[in-house]
Coordinates of C-alpha atoms in Angstrom, one line a residue:
Chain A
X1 CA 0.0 0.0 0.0
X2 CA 1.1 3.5 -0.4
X3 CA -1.5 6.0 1.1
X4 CA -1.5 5.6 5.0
X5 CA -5.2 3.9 5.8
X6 CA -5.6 5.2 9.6
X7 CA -8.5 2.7 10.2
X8 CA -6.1 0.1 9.1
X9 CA -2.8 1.6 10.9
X10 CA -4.9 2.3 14.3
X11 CA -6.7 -0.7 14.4
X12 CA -3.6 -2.9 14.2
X13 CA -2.2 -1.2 17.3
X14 CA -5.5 -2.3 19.5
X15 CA -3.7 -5.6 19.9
X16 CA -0.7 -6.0 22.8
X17 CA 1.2 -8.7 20.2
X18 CA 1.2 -6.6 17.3
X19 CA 2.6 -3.8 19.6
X20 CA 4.9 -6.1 21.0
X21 CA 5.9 -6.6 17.5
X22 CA 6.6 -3.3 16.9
X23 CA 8.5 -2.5 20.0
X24 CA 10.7 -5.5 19.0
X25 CA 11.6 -4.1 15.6
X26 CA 12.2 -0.7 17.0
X27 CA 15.1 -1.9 18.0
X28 CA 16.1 -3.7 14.4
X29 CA 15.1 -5.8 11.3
X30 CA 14.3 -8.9 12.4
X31 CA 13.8 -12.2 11.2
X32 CA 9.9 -14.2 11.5
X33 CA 11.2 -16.6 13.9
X34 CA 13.3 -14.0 16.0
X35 CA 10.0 -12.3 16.3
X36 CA 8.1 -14.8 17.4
X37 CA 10.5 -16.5 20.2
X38 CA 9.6 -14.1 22.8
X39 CA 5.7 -14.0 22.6
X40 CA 5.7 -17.9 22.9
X41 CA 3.7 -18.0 20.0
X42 CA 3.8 -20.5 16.5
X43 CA 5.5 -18.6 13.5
X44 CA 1.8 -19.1 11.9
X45 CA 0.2 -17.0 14.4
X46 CA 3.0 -14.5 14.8
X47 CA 3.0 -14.2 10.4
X48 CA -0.6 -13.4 10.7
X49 CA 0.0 -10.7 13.2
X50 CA 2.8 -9.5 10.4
X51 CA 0.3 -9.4 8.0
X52 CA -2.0 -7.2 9.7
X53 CA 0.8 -4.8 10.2
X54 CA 2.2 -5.1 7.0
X55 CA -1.7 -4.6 5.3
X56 CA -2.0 -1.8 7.4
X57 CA 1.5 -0.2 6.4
X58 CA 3.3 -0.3 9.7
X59 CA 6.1 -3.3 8.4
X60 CA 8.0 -3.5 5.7
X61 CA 9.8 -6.6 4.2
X62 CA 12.8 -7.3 2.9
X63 CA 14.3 -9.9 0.3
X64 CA 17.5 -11.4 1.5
X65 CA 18.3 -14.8 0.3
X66 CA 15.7 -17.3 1.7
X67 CA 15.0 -15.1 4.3
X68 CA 12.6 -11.8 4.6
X69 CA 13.3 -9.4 7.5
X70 CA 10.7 -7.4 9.0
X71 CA 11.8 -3.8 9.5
X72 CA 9.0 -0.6 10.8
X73 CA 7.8 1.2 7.9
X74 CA 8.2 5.0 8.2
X75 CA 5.7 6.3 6.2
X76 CA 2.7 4.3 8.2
X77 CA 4.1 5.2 11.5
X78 CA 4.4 9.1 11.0
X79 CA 1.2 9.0 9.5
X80 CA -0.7 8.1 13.1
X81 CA 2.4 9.9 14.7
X82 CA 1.5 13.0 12.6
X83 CA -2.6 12.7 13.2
X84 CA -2.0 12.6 17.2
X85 CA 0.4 15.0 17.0
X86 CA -2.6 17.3 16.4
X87 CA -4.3 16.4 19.1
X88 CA -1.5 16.9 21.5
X89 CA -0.8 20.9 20.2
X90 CA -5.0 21.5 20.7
X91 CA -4.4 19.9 24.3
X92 CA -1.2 22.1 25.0
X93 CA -2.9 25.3 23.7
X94 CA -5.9 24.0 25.8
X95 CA -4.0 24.1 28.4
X96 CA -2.2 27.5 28.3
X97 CA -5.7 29.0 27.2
X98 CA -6.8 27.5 30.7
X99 CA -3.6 29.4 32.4
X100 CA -4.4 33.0 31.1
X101 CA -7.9 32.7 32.1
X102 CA -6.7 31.9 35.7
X103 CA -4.4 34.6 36.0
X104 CA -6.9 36.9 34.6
X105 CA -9.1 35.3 37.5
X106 CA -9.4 36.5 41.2
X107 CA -13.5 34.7 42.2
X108 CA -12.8 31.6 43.9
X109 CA -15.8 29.8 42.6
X110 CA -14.6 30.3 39.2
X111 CA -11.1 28.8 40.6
X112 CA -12.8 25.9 41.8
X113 CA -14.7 24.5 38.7
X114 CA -11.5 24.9 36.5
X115 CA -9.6 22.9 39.2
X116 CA -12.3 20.2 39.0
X117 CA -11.5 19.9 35.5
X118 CA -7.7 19.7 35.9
X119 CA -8.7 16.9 38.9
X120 CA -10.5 15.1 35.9
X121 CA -8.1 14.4 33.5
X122 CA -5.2 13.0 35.9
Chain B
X1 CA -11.4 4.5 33.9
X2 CA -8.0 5.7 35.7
X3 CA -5.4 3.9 33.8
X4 CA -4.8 4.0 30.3
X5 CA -5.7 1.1 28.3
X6 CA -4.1 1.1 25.2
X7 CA -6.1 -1.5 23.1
X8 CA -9.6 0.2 24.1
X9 CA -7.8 3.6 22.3
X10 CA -6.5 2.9 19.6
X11 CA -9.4 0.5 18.7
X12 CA -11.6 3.3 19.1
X13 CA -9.4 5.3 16.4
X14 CA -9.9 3.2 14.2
X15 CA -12.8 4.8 12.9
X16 CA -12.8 8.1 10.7
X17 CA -16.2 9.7 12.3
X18 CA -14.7 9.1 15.6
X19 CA -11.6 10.5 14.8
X20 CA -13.7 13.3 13.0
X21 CA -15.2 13.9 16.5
X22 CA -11.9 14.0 18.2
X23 CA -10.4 16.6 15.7
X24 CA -13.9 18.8 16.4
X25 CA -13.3 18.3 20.3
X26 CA -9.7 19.9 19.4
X27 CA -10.8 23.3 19.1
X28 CA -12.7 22.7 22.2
X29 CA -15.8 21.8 24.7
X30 CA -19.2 20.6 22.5
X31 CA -22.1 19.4 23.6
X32 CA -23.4 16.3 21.6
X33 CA -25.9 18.3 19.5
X34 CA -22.8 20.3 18.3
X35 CA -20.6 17.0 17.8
X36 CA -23.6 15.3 15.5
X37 CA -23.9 18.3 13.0
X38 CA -21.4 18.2 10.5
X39 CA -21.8 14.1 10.4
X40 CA -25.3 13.9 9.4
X41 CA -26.0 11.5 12.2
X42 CA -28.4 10.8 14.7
X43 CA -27.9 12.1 18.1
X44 CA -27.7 8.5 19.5
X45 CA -25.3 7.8 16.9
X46 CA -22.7 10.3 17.8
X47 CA -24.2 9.3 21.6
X48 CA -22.9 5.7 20.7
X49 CA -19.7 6.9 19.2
X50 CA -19.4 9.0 22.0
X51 CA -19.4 6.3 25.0
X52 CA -16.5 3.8 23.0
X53 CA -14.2 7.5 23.0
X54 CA -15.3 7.9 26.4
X55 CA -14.5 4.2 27.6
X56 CA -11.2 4.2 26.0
X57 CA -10.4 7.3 27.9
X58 CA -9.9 9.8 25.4
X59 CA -13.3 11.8 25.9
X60 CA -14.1 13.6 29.4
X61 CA -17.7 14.6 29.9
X62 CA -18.0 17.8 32.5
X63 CA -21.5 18.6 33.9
X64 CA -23.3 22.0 33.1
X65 CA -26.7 22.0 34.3
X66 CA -28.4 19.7 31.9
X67 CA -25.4 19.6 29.6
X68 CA -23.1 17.5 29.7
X69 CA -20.1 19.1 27.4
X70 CA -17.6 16.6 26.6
X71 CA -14.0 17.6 25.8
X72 CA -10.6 15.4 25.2
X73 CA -9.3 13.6 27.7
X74 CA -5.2 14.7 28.1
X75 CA -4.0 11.1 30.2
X76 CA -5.7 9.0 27.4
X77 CA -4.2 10.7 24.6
X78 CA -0.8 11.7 25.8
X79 CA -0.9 7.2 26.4
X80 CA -0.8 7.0 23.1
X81 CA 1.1 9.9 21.8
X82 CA 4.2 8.9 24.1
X83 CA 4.0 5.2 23.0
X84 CA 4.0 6.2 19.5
X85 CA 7.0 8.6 20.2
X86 CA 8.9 5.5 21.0
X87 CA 8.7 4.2 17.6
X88 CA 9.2 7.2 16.2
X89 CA 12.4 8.0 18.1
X90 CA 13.3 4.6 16.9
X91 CA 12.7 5.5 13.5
X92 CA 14.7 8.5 13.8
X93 CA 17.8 6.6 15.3
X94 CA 17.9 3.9 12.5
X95 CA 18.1 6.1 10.0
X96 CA 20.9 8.6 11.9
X97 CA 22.5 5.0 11.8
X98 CA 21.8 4.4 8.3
X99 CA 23.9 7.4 7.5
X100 CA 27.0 6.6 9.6
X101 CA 26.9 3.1 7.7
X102 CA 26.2 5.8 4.4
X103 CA 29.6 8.0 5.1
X104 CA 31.9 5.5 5.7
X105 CA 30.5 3.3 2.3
X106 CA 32.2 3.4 -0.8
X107 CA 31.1 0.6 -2.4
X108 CA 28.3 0.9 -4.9
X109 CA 26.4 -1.9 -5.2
X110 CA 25.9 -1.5 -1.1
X111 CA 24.5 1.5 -1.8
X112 CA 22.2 0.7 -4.2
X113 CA 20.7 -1.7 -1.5
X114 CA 20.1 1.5 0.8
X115 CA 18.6 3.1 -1.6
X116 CA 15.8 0.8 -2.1
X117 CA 15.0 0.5 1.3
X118 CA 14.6 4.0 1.5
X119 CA 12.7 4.4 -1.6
X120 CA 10.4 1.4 -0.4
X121 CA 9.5 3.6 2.6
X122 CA 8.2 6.6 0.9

């Protein structure tokens, strides 16, 4: 695939395995079998897992001999990093919207609601 | 919900209108009325679309009289956003590697191998 698919991309990460697979090959290309020794799994079970990722443009695959090592695949990854990255600048300007409207602020009711809402999201 | 359950969020982002909701909550507070207009959906629709956000922690619901505005939820999506900065960082580190390897290459065909694993992840 080339265009990121988000549904595809985000749904593969809703499963601990495939995100265990993932954090393995941040570390490196790695081989089927090397991925599947530490999740105590059948290579059959862990290539299905790859093949959700790979469908969903998260792992790439490489030719080498006989053997095809997994590697992330950039353009899939920034994709979802780039589309939460969004919501993280709305939450800090949220945030430091919240902070001038306290120091503009002096009625402690007022205080007290916006604290409930901090209180919230911890 | 306290802690942050990963497969619950990113499941529930695997959907463009509730991503479409989480984009309009990005600019700030709506009630659901708001939230169901520019989807042409029911209000139990987005109501239904609504609870899986709010179960997976990203959607924070604040009480004003009989309206209950719902905004994002910061410790359910900063979750994610920092578990995806891991692979990114990753991401960025492999290819700072790739380079080293890159400046002290001279043969070609070694090269042309890079190459194509760059261009593969365009």
């Amino acid at each position: 695939m080339t265009l990121p698919n988000l549904d595809a991309a985000f749904s593969a990460l809703a499963d601990p395995t495939r995100r265990g697979i993932l954090v393995r090959l941040a570390k490196g290309e790695a081989s089927v079998m090397e991925l599947a020794k530490p999740f105590e799994m059948t290579q059959p079970a862990i290539s299905q897992h790859l093949k959700v990722l790979e469908d969903a443009g998260l792992v790439a695959r490489r030719v080498d001999g006989t053997k095809r090592p997994r590697r992330l695949a950039k353009a899939g990854i920034e994709a979802m990093d780039q589309w939460l990255a969004m919501l993280r600048k709305a939450l800090e300007k949220n945030y430091d919207r919240l902070d001038e409207v306290l120091a503009g602020m002096e009625r402690p009711t007022i205080k007290t609601t916006t604290k409930t809402m901090r209180g919230e999201n911890r």
